[in-house]
């Protein structure tokens, strides 16, 4: 038979078991927090009808999607979890309980150009709260607190939430008689990347005069002040614009609620340059940065949208959501040496090692006992030299082994060996579970 | 904007939150047991190169796969987890620790004809133990014990493992001078579906004489006896065939090891009609049935294979694996009313209900306190009538709510309400966590 070279497609992440374990721990921490905060899981199909995925119109998305080659209904892999959420809410609205707090952790697909740290298959971890017709602004303050707790639990250091409100910026642009909001906002969004001078040039291209450009910079430069000073200054700007005053009112509230939900003041930064995806968000917008590692970009982004499912129903579903791009985050953490990687991943399993075939029956009894008491454990079943059995334990990062020879079988005991310090102790089988659960033997 | 009718493709399972919760509980039970038995997780890409997926040759698989419409490398969605495991082992063998015990729970795709209970996207939950060059037969006895424990934990009633050995049947067919093993085995495999008479007719078509047909039925009819009787009779058949004696030796051992690993005798049935996928398994084969619900088919199947990665490497990797088709299983359990479905799924969350805006700050303090103590909880943040807040709790199946009005805020207390019995009790805030954790209030 022909041998096919074993390989995977480029742009796909595949981990070795030790790395996979670290990845899974992060994923689990995220999921546990989502559940703790009262979000319920959804697991929608990875393949959706193309008319659903592209209901917002084609553009960049249309070029990047993974189409399925079927003669039947045009279909493709989802490129985010939000379109599926919108479709789900519109489809099942009568059976859902609003505000609908859902989380979803799943893979999405984008045929992006190959580059370091960018993947074509990647996990998104989303939380959203969806209201029926309306949703209180206090939700905008609660949702980042979930993310704050996730990063606290991960022990990756401090995060800063950069928060803004789209209405505020819209309103300000109206006040200074600028009309082409979308282009201007897209330009402002690029400021950290392209710098002040290029930003000014771009704004000029859109026909802004030098007064308007100065006014825009006066506005976004407020970001350099303390949060309370920013809000003070914003309140003092002559308010004759509904969008501006509504946006400012919301920003003040979101800032207060975030603190109320336990995010320390020092981890919040009002940032008037944050605008996010322009055709989607309508109010509060967030980006989240790891302090000291801002260069890796936002690790969690999202915001408020007025109308989740406008492509699928005339009913209005406003919502607020945040999303962690887990695959990219994992890559970045690894690349920045931020993963709490021990020299060797520690396995929390106990390895039962029978010294020969004669003690196999008794050894199986022992591993059954452990498993029946919910102690993660495995048994080495191959007939090889003792050294090879110990090598296996070493490579797996196993700390404790139970070694069983004929003496142990005869005495109804086991020998518990700690690979860290080399200690070995003979214990009565009847005491084994109690001793392992007693915390004396840290697994 | 045009409204697109929100819908999903046929042949895909999508659940409402209550059902999703039941599904997730089953999935978690499966995963917890995999981990408890010392299996490590893999998470391979859903898209593989077509040359990898079809390395075994096309046939039925080739017709059913979901091809991706990309101009670059031909690629498609995986149709099972085994091909990816084989590719992974061949690719990373030098970095793996053998015996390699891996589990994987993931979605796979097959463009099957639409029919009740068959899905085109479905979860497989696989465990495999892979050896390098060799793997002891005792592993064949351990691996079903994982599945036994999963079904015990699920509380779905008893399961029966039907076990056979391919070598035994091969050897017997050789003994009675039958040569076309594959066709004969495929026919025997269909026996439960097509019945004795049709099976005989089919065997005749393959050119078997009546003596051979009688011999085959004499052999597989042994299945009706007790396990020990079957083994007794098999041992008495004149053994002049290596495959037969090797297969029988293995079957005897697997039967003994299964019991040693804690599967009761009554849950094991040696079944000489079980043959499984013909081009894949080479020794032990398993099917698993829910007692009393045999008609829903095997809920977990698998077996021993000599050479996992023969398409990708010349190195030999024998293995033993079992797979649960979770999506189909969930459908069947639901359809057979076997899911432990309460009238209403119980939510383990505590719902904090602020009675008005004035107590919102204090209510947020309370929910922060619960979450900081790892108590799953949420807060109702919308400004609506009290009745609507209570309705939300009811629909979510929430058992306990913390109700906060001005009295509670002033007294630094909360009112804990149990929706089951209607009791309400005012508690000091400082005692709340202890009381909730104390087990008096079952969540």
mmCIF file of C-alpha atoms in Angstrom, chain B residues 100-427:
data_model
loop_
_atom_site.group_PDB
_atom_site.id
_atom_site.type_symbol
_atom_site.label_atom_id
_atom_site.label_comp_id
_atom_site.label_asym_id
_atom_site.label_seq_id
_atom_site.Cartn_x
_atom_site.Cartn_y
_atom_site.Cartn_z
ATOM 1 C CA UNK B 100 -0.521 6.189 24.175
ATOM 2 C CA UNK B 101 -3.890 6.487 25.896
ATOM 3 C CA UNK B 102 -5.859 9.188 24.168
ATOM 4 C CA UNK B 103 -9.462 10.288 24.227
ATOM 5 C CA UNK B 104 -11.180 12.627 21.831
ATOM 6 C CA UNK B 105 -14.704 13.996 21.871
ATOM 7 C CA UNK B 106 -15.580 15.842 18.722
ATOM 8 C CA UNK B 107 -17.937 16.341 15.851
ATOM 9 C CA UNK B 108 -17.592 14.359 12.638
ATOM 10 C CA UNK B 109 -19.426 14.692 9.326
ATOM 11 C CA UNK B 110 -21.080 12.228 6.988
ATOM 12 C CA UNK B 111 -23.440 13.133 4.191
ATOM 13 C CA UNK B 112 -25.718 10.206 4.912
ATOM 14 C CA UNK B 113 -29.193 9.863 3.546
ATOM 15 C CA UNK B 114 -31.589 11.712 5.828
ATOM 16 C CA UNK B 115 -33.442 9.427 8.202
ATOM 17 C CA UNK B 116 -34.841 9.517 11.709
ATOM 18 C CA UNK B 117 -32.113 9.447 14.309
ATOM 19 C CA UNK B 118 -29.291 9.692 11.760
ATOM 20 C CA UNK B 119 -27.344 12.919 11.765
ATOM 21 C CA UNK B 120 -24.875 14.378 9.300
ATOM 22 C CA UNK B 121 -23.004 16.169 12.074
ATOM 23 C CA UNK B 122 -22.519 14.071 15.182
ATOM 24 C CA UNK B 123 -20.283 13.684 18.198
ATOM 25 C CA UNK B 124 -18.016 10.734 18.559
ATOM 26 C CA UNK B 125 -16.444 10.008 21.926
ATOM 27 C CA UNK B 126 -13.435 7.805 21.380
ATOM 28 C CA UNK B 127 -10.871 6.143 23.594
ATOM 29 C CA UNK B 128 -7.954 4.242 22.193
ATOM 30 C CA UNK B 129 -4.787 2.718 23.607
ATOM 31 C CA UNK B 130 -2.007 2.577 21.048
ATOM 32 C CA UNK B 131 1.116 0.506 21.444
ATOM 33 C CA UNK B 132 4.430 0.871 19.676
ATOM 34 C CA UNK B 133 4.982 -2.437 17.818
ATOM 35 C CA UNK B 134 2.979 -4.368 20.433
ATOM 36 C CA UNK B 135 0.192 -3.965 22.952
ATOM 37 C CA UNK B 136 -0.754 -6.476 25.606
ATOM 38 C CA UNK B 137 -4.117 -8.236 25.333
ATOM 39 C CA UNK B 138 -4.994 -7.137 28.886
ATOM 40 C CA UNK B 139 -5.772 -3.676 27.433
ATOM 41 C CA UNK B 140 -8.681 -5.283 25.552
ATOM 42 C CA UNK B 141 -10.156 -6.168 28.928
ATOM 43 C CA UNK B 142 -9.583 -2.782 30.525
ATOM 44 C CA UNK B 143 -11.070 -0.562 27.858
ATOM 45 C CA UNK B 144 -14.696 -1.797 28.132
ATOM 46 C CA UNK B 145 -14.533 -1.208 31.891
ATOM 47 C CA UNK B 146 -14.323 2.542 31.179
ATOM 48 C CA UNK B 147 -17.544 2.297 29.202
ATOM 49 C CA UNK B 148 -19.159 0.164 31.902
ATOM 50 C CA UNK B 149 -18.470 2.897 34.440
ATOM 51 C CA UNK B 150 -19.771 5.623 32.162
ATOM 52 C CA UNK B 151 -23.110 3.879 31.771
ATOM 53 C CA UNK B 152 -23.245 3.174 35.509
ATOM 54 C CA UNK B 153 -22.685 6.869 36.206
ATOM 55 C CA UNK B 154 -25.304 7.857 33.640
ATOM 56 C CA UNK B 155 -27.847 5.746 35.491
ATOM 57 C CA UNK B 156 -29.426 4.542 32.272
ATOM 58 C CA UNK B 157 -29.724 0.954 33.416
ATOM 59 C CA UNK B 158 -27.567 -2.065 32.684
ATOM 60 C CA UNK B 159 -25.469 -2.566 29.582
ATOM 61 C CA UNK B 160 -24.309 -5.808 28.021
ATOM 62 C CA UNK B 161 -20.974 -6.073 26.252
ATOM 63 C CA UNK B 162 -21.149 -8.473 23.355
ATOM 64 C CA UNK B 163 -17.631 -9.641 22.659
ATOM 65 C CA UNK B 164 -16.066 -11.781 19.974
ATOM 66 C CA UNK B 165 -12.707 -12.256 18.305
ATOM 67 C CA UNK B 166 -12.182 -11.954 14.568
ATOM 68 C CA UNK B 167 -9.287 -14.400 14.509
ATOM 69 C CA UNK B 168 -11.469 -17.077 16.012
ATOM 70 C CA UNK B 169 -14.092 -16.762 13.291
ATOM 71 C CA UNK B 170 -11.437 -16.479 10.553
ATOM 72 C CA UNK B 171 -9.804 -19.608 11.860
ATOM 73 C CA UNK B 172 -13.052 -21.516 12.037
ATOM 74 C CA UNK B 173 -13.930 -20.568 8.447
ATOM 75 C CA UNK B 174 -10.504 -21.816 7.393
ATOM 76 C CA UNK B 175 -11.114 -25.060 9.305
ATOM 77 C CA UNK B 176 -14.316 -25.719 7.379
ATOM 78 C CA UNK B 177 -12.629 -24.749 4.092
ATOM 79 C CA UNK B 178 -14.473 -21.501 3.493
ATOM 80 C CA UNK B 179 -12.300 -18.917 1.786
ATOM 81 C CA UNK B 180 -14.240 -15.716 1.089
ATOM 82 C CA UNK B 181 -14.024 -14.493 4.704
ATOM 83 C CA UNK B 182 -15.140 -10.937 4.060
ATOM 84 C CA UNK B 183 -18.388 -11.747 2.295
ATOM 85 C CA UNK B 184 -19.247 -14.489 4.757
ATOM 86 C CA UNK B 185 -18.562 -12.275 7.769
ATOM 87 C CA UNK B 186 -20.559 -9.438 6.307
ATOM 88 C CA UNK B 187 -23.441 -11.832 5.889
ATOM 89 C CA UNK B 188 -23.147 -13.184 9.437
ATOM 90 C CA UNK B 189 -23.055 -9.615 10.723
ATOM 91 C CA UNK B 190 -26.455 -9.019 9.131
ATOM 92 C CA UNK B 191 -28.021 -12.101 10.776
ATOM 93 C CA UNK B 192 -29.886 -10.210 13.539
ATOM 94 C CA UNK B 193 -31.424 -7.955 10.883
ATOM 95 C CA UNK B 194 -32.263 -10.364 8.056
ATOM 96 C CA UNK B 195 -32.954 -13.582 9.988
ATOM 97 C CA UNK B 196 -31.764 -17.169 9.616
ATOM 98 C CA UNK B 197 -33.422 -18.110 6.340
ATOM 99 C CA UNK B 198 -32.170 -15.134 4.343
ATOM 100 C CA UNK B 199 -28.729 -15.582 5.833
ATOM 101 C CA UNK B 200 -28.660 -19.192 4.645
ATOM 102 C CA UNK B 201 -29.728 -18.128 1.156
ATOM 103 C CA UNK B 202 -26.998 -15.531 1.014
ATOM 104 C CA UNK B 203 -24.392 -18.015 2.151
ATOM 105 C CA UNK B 204 -25.511 -20.387 -0.596
ATOM 106 C CA UNK B 205 -25.024 -17.596 -3.102
ATOM 107 C CA UNK B 206 -21.402 -17.360 -2.043
ATOM 108 C CA UNK B 207 -21.039 -21.019 -3.073
ATOM 109 C CA UNK B 208 -21.129 -22.640 0.377
ATOM 110 C CA UNK B 209 -22.431 -26.187 0.480
ATOM 111 C CA UNK B 210 -25.030 -27.285 2.971
ATOM 112 C CA UNK B 211 -22.464 -28.929 5.247
ATOM 113 C CA UNK B 212 -20.500 -25.678 5.470
ATOM 114 C CA UNK B 213 -23.672 -23.705 6.147
ATOM 115 C CA UNK B 214 -24.639 -26.133 8.874
ATOM 116 C CA UNK B 215 -21.164 -25.871 10.350
ATOM 117 C CA UNK B 216 -21.363 -22.084 10.378
ATOM 118 C CA UNK B 217 -24.699 -22.165 12.153
ATOM 119 C CA UNK B 218 -23.498 -24.821 14.584
ATOM 120 C CA UNK B 219 -20.677 -22.454 15.402
ATOM 121 C CA UNK B 220 -22.562 -19.171 15.776
ATOM 122 C CA UNK B 221 -25.455 -20.882 17.536
ATOM 123 C CA UNK B 222 -23.103 -21.572 20.432
ATOM 124 C CA UNK B 223 -23.865 -17.935 21.295
ATOM 125 C CA UNK B 224 -27.096 -19.132 22.912
ATOM 126 C CA UNK B 225 -25.147 -20.924 25.653
ATOM 127 C CA UNK B 226 -23.634 -19.465 28.812
ATOM 128 C CA UNK B 227 -20.229 -17.812 28.410
ATOM 129 C CA UNK B 228 -18.284 -20.591 30.134
ATOM 130 C CA UNK B 229 -20.103 -23.254 28.139
ATOM 131 C CA UNK B 230 -19.302 -21.466 24.896
ATOM 132 C CA UNK B 231 -15.627 -21.314 25.777
ATOM 133 C CA UNK B 232 -15.745 -24.987 26.784
ATOM 134 C CA UNK B 233 -17.262 -26.047 23.477
ATOM 135 C CA UNK B 234 -14.867 -23.849 21.501
ATOM 136 C CA UNK B 235 -11.913 -25.421 23.295
ATOM 137 C CA UNK B 236 -13.178 -28.866 22.343
ATOM 138 C CA UNK B 237 -13.288 -28.126 18.607
ATOM 139 C CA UNK B 238 -10.346 -29.836 16.961
ATOM 140 C CA UNK B 239 -7.722 -27.141 16.814
ATOM 141 C CA UNK B 240 -5.371 -27.394 13.886
ATOM 142 C CA UNK B 241 -5.493 -23.741 12.962
ATOM 143 C CA UNK B 242 -3.246 -20.970 14.342
ATOM 144 C CA UNK B 243 -5.731 -18.173 13.851
ATOM 145 C CA UNK B 244 -8.439 -20.144 15.636
ATOM 146 C CA UNK B 245 -6.314 -21.033 18.639
ATOM 147 C CA UNK B 246 -4.837 -17.536 18.894
ATOM 148 C CA UNK B 247 -8.295 -15.964 18.700
ATOM 149 C CA UNK B 248 -9.720 -18.357 21.246
ATOM 150 C CA UNK B 249 -6.812 -17.735 23.599
ATOM 151 C CA UNK B 250 -7.398 -14.009 23.340
ATOM 152 C CA UNK B 251 -11.136 -14.317 23.833
ATOM 153 C CA UNK B 252 -10.629 -16.358 27.008
ATOM 154 C CA UNK B 253 -8.220 -13.743 28.348
ATOM 155 C CA UNK B 254 -10.369 -10.748 27.404
ATOM 156 C CA UNK B 255 -13.349 -12.386 29.089
ATOM 157 C CA UNK B 256 -11.323 -12.935 32.269
ATOM 158 C CA UNK B 257 -9.737 -9.453 32.241
ATOM 159 C CA UNK B 258 -13.083 -7.745 31.703
ATOM 160 C CA UNK B 259 -14.332 -9.353 34.904
ATOM 161 C CA UNK B 260 -11.097 -8.503 36.688
ATOM 162 C CA UNK B 261 -11.559 -4.846 35.728
ATOM 163 C CA UNK B 262 -14.932 -4.873 37.436
ATOM 164 C CA UNK B 263 -17.481 -5.728 34.762
ATOM 165 C CA UNK B 264 -19.905 -8.237 36.287
ATOM 166 C CA UNK B 265 -20.228 -11.604 34.540
ATOM 167 C CA UNK B 266 -23.910 -10.905 33.823
ATOM 168 C CA UNK B 267 -22.973 -7.818 31.754
ATOM 169 C CA UNK B 268 -20.707 -9.772 29.404
ATOM 170 C CA UNK B 269 -21.938 -11.955 26.573
ATOM 171 C CA UNK B 270 -19.667 -13.826 24.238
ATOM 172 C CA UNK B 271 -21.418 -13.428 20.885
ATOM 173 C CA UNK B 272 -19.952 -15.296 17.936
ATOM 174 C CA UNK B 273 -22.081 -13.331 15.444
ATOM 175 C CA UNK B 274 -20.388 -10.006 16.181
ATOM 176 C CA UNK B 275 -17.878 -9.204 13.423
ATOM 177 C CA UNK B 276 -17.783 -5.359 13.103
ATOM 178 C CA UNK B 277 -16.140 -3.314 10.341
ATOM 179 C CA UNK B 278 -14.421 -5.839 8.178
ATOM 180 C CA UNK B 279 -11.418 -3.995 6.859
ATOM 181 C CA UNK B 280 -10.362 -2.593 10.181
ATOM 182 C CA UNK B 281 -10.555 -4.836 13.222
ATOM 183 C CA UNK B 282 -8.266 -7.807 13.540
ATOM 184 C CA UNK B 283 -8.918 -9.356 16.971
ATOM 185 C CA UNK B 284 -11.278 -8.514 19.810
ATOM 186 C CA UNK B 285 -14.537 -6.878 18.734
ATOM 187 C CA UNK B 286 -17.190 -5.305 20.947
ATOM 188 C CA UNK B 287 -20.720 -4.080 20.690
ATOM 189 C CA UNK B 288 -22.634 -2.699 23.659
ATOM 190 C CA UNK B 289 -26.364 -2.780 24.218
ATOM 191 C CA UNK B 290 -28.672 -1.191 26.751
ATOM 192 C CA UNK B 291 -30.587 -4.036 28.386
ATOM 193 C CA UNK B 292 -34.237 -3.868 27.428
ATOM 194 C CA UNK B 293 -33.471 -1.421 24.648
ATOM 195 C CA UNK B 294 -31.505 -3.665 22.306
ATOM 196 C CA UNK B 295 -33.555 -2.375 19.379
ATOM 197 C CA UNK B 296 -31.806 0.999 19.491
ATOM 198 C CA UNK B 297 -28.658 -0.812 18.411
ATOM 199 C CA UNK B 298 -25.131 -0.790 19.761
ATOM 200 C CA UNK B 299 -24.426 2.275 21.898
ATOM 201 C CA UNK B 300 -20.662 1.744 21.914
ATOM 202 C CA UNK B 301 -18.541 -0.299 19.554
ATOM 203 C CA UNK B 302 -14.949 -0.975 18.767
ATOM 204 C CA UNK B 303 -12.171 -3.451 18.931
ATOM 205 C CA UNK B 304 -8.563 -4.369 18.360
ATOM 206 C CA UNK B 305 -6.626 -3.425 15.257
ATOM 207 C CA UNK B 306 -3.148 -4.666 14.359
ATOM 208 C CA UNK B 307 -1.926 -1.647 12.588
ATOM 209 C CA UNK B 308 -3.430 1.782 13.149
ATOM 210 C CA UNK B 309 -1.319 3.903 10.845
ATOM 211 C CA UNK B 310 -0.317 1.575 8.035
ATOM 212 C CA UNK B 311 -1.287 4.231 5.463
ATOM 213 C CA UNK B 312 1.086 6.771 6.988
ATOM 214 C CA UNK B 313 4.125 4.883 8.245
ATOM 215 C CA UNK B 314 5.874 1.539 8.099
ATOM 216 C CA UNK B 315 6.109 1.453 11.895
ATOM 217 C CA UNK B 316 3.499 -0.806 13.433
ATOM 218 C CA UNK B 317 1.034 0.651 15.945
ATOM 219 C CA UNK B 318 -1.455 -1.895 17.238
ATOM 220 C CA UNK B 319 -4.331 -0.571 19.293
ATOM 221 C CA UNK B 320 -7.652 -1.136 20.949
ATOM 222 C CA UNK B 321 -10.454 1.425 20.884
ATOM 223 C CA UNK B 322 -14.079 2.034 21.683
ATOM 224 C CA UNK B 323 -16.381 4.744 20.448
ATOM 225 C CA UNK B 324 -19.679 6.157 21.656
ATOM 226 C CA UNK B 325 -21.804 7.878 19.019
ATOM 227 C CA UNK B 326 -23.104 10.519 21.400
ATOM 228 C CA UNK B 327 -25.470 12.458 19.148
ATOM 229 C CA UNK B 328 -27.265 9.333 18.023
ATOM 230 C CA UNK B 329 -27.255 7.968 21.577
ATOM 231 C CA UNK B 330 -28.828 11.182 22.871
ATOM 232 C CA UNK B 331 -31.488 11.030 20.195
ATOM 233 C CA UNK B 332 -32.245 7.408 21.054
ATOM 234 C CA UNK B 333 -32.352 7.996 24.802
ATOM 235 C CA UNK B 334 -34.720 10.893 24.292
ATOM 236 C CA UNK B 335 -36.852 8.936 21.858
ATOM 237 C CA UNK B 336 -37.045 5.961 24.245
ATOM 238 C CA UNK B 337 -37.902 8.265 27.174
ATOM 239 C CA UNK B 338 -34.743 7.080 28.897
ATOM 240 C CA UNK B 339 -33.406 10.524 29.762
ATOM 241 C CA UNK B 340 -33.721 11.303 33.428
ATOM 242 C CA UNK B 341 -35.716 14.339 32.500
ATOM 243 C CA UNK B 342 -37.414 16.088 35.333
ATOM 244 C CA UNK B 343 -40.582 17.854 34.364
ATOM 245 C CA UNK B 344 -38.395 20.913 34.227
ATOM 246 C CA UNK B 345 -34.615 21.017 34.172
ATOM 247 C CA UNK B 346 -33.451 22.247 37.550
ATOM 248 C CA UNK B 347 -31.070 25.160 37.464
ATOM 249 C CA UNK B 348 -28.430 25.139 40.128
ATOM 250 C CA UNK B 349 -28.136 28.884 40.036
ATOM 251 C CA UNK B 350 -29.230 31.239 42.737
ATOM 252 C CA UNK B 351 -31.152 34.178 41.305
ATOM 253 C CA UNK B 352 -30.698 37.510 43.054
ATOM 254 C CA UNK B 353 -33.780 39.683 42.552
ATOM 255 C CA UNK B 354 -33.519 43.397 43.348
ATOM 256 C CA UNK B 355 -37.033 44.734 44.023
ATOM 257 C CA UNK B 356 -36.230 48.207 42.697
ATOM 258 C CA UNK B 357 -33.417 50.390 41.426
ATOM 259 C CA UNK B 358 -32.598 51.764 44.878
ATOM 260 C CA UNK B 359 -31.374 48.367 46.040
ATOM 261 C CA UNK B 360 -29.426 47.555 42.868
ATOM 262 C CA UNK B 361 -26.055 48.463 44.403
ATOM 263 C CA UNK B 362 -26.627 46.275 47.454
ATOM 264 C CA UNK B 363 -27.967 43.450 45.254
ATOM 265 C CA UNK B 364 -24.829 43.555 43.129
ATOM 266 C CA UNK B 365 -22.783 43.325 46.342
ATOM 267 C CA UNK B 366 -24.708 40.182 47.225
ATOM 268 C CA UNK B 367 -24.208 38.493 43.862
ATOM 269 C CA UNK B 368 -20.502 39.432 43.941
ATOM 270 C CA UNK B 369 -20.260 37.758 47.337
ATOM 271 C CA UNK B 370 -21.844 34.548 46.040
ATOM 272 C CA UNK B 371 -19.658 34.412 42.950
ATOM 273 C CA UNK B 372 -16.507 35.113 44.943
ATOM 274 C CA UNK B 373 -17.452 32.060 46.974
ATOM 275 C CA UNK B 374 -17.925 29.949 43.833
ATOM 276 C CA UNK B 375 -21.685 29.790 44.155
ATOM 277 C CA UNK B 376 -23.270 29.818 40.688
ATOM 278 C CA UNK B 377 -25.535 32.817 40.625
ATOM 279 C CA UNK B 378 -27.061 35.514 38.539
ATOM 280 C CA UNK B 379 -28.874 38.759 39.096
ATOM 281 C CA UNK B 380 -32.063 39.956 37.450
ATOM 282 C CA UNK B 381 -31.187 43.365 36.044
ATOM 283 C CA UNK B 382 -34.238 44.455 34.084
ATOM 284 C CA UNK B 383 -36.712 47.015 35.389
ATOM 285 C CA UNK B 384 -39.958 45.083 35.140
ATOM 286 C CA UNK B 385 -42.851 44.128 37.417
ATOM 287 C CA UNK B 386 -42.059 41.703 40.221
ATOM 288 C CA UNK B 387 -44.308 39.071 38.691
ATOM 289 C CA UNK B 388 -42.175 39.018 35.548
ATOM 290 C CA UNK B 389 -39.019 38.544 37.617
ATOM 291 C CA UNK B 390 -40.599 35.558 39.358
ATOM 292 C CA UNK B 391 -41.744 34.192 36.011
ATOM 293 C CA UNK B 392 -38.168 34.277 34.796
ATOM 294 C CA UNK B 393 -37.036 32.225 37.805
ATOM 295 C CA UNK B 394 -39.841 29.763 37.215
ATOM 296 C CA UNK B 395 -39.086 29.291 33.512
ATOM 297 C CA UNK B 396 -35.388 28.829 34.246
ATOM 298 C CA UNK B 397 -36.213 26.121 36.794
ATOM 299 C CA UNK B 398 -34.487 28.113 39.516
ATOM 300 C CA UNK B 399 -35.141 26.717 42.982
ATOM 301 C CA UNK B 400 -33.797 29.436 45.241
ATOM 302 C CA UNK B 401 -33.913 33.182 44.900
ATOM 303 C CA UNK B 402 -32.501 35.926 47.044
ATOM 304 C CA UNK B 403 -34.973 38.749 47.235
ATOM 305 C CA UNK B 404 -33.739 42.168 48.138
ATOM 306 C CA UNK B 405 -35.921 45.099 49.057
ATOM 307 C CA UNK B 406 -35.265 48.225 51.060
ATOM 308 C CA UNK B 407 -35.678 46.431 54.407
ATOM 309 C CA UNK B 408 -32.996 43.924 53.485
ATOM 310 C CA UNK B 409 -30.665 46.667 52.304
ATOM 311 C CA UNK B 410 -31.130 48.627 55.530
ATOM 312 C CA UNK B 411 -30.725 45.564 57.771
ATOM 313 C CA UNK B 412 -27.799 44.136 55.804
ATOM 314 C CA UNK B 413 -29.819 40.981 55.263
ATOM 315 C CA UNK B 414 -31.296 39.043 52.381
ATOM 316 C CA UNK B 415 -34.546 37.122 52.012
ATOM 317 C CA UNK B 416 -33.942 33.612 50.779
ATOM 318 C CA UNK B 417 -36.970 32.209 49.003
ATOM 319 C CA UNK B 418 -37.470 28.585 48.087
ATOM 320 C CA UNK B 419 -39.764 28.318 45.074
ATOM 321 C CA UNK B 420 -40.558 24.659 45.743
ATOM 322 C CA UNK B 421 -42.219 25.155 49.107
ATOM 323 C CA UNK B 422 -42.707 28.913 49.008
ATOM 324 C CA UNK B 423 -40.785 29.430 52.258
ATOM 325 C CA UNK B 424 -38.995 32.716 52.700
ATOM 326 C CA UNK B 425 -36.496 33.518 55.424
ATOM 327 C CA UNK B 426 -34.540 36.652 56.265
ATOM 328 C CA UNK B 427 -30.859 35.938 56.798
#
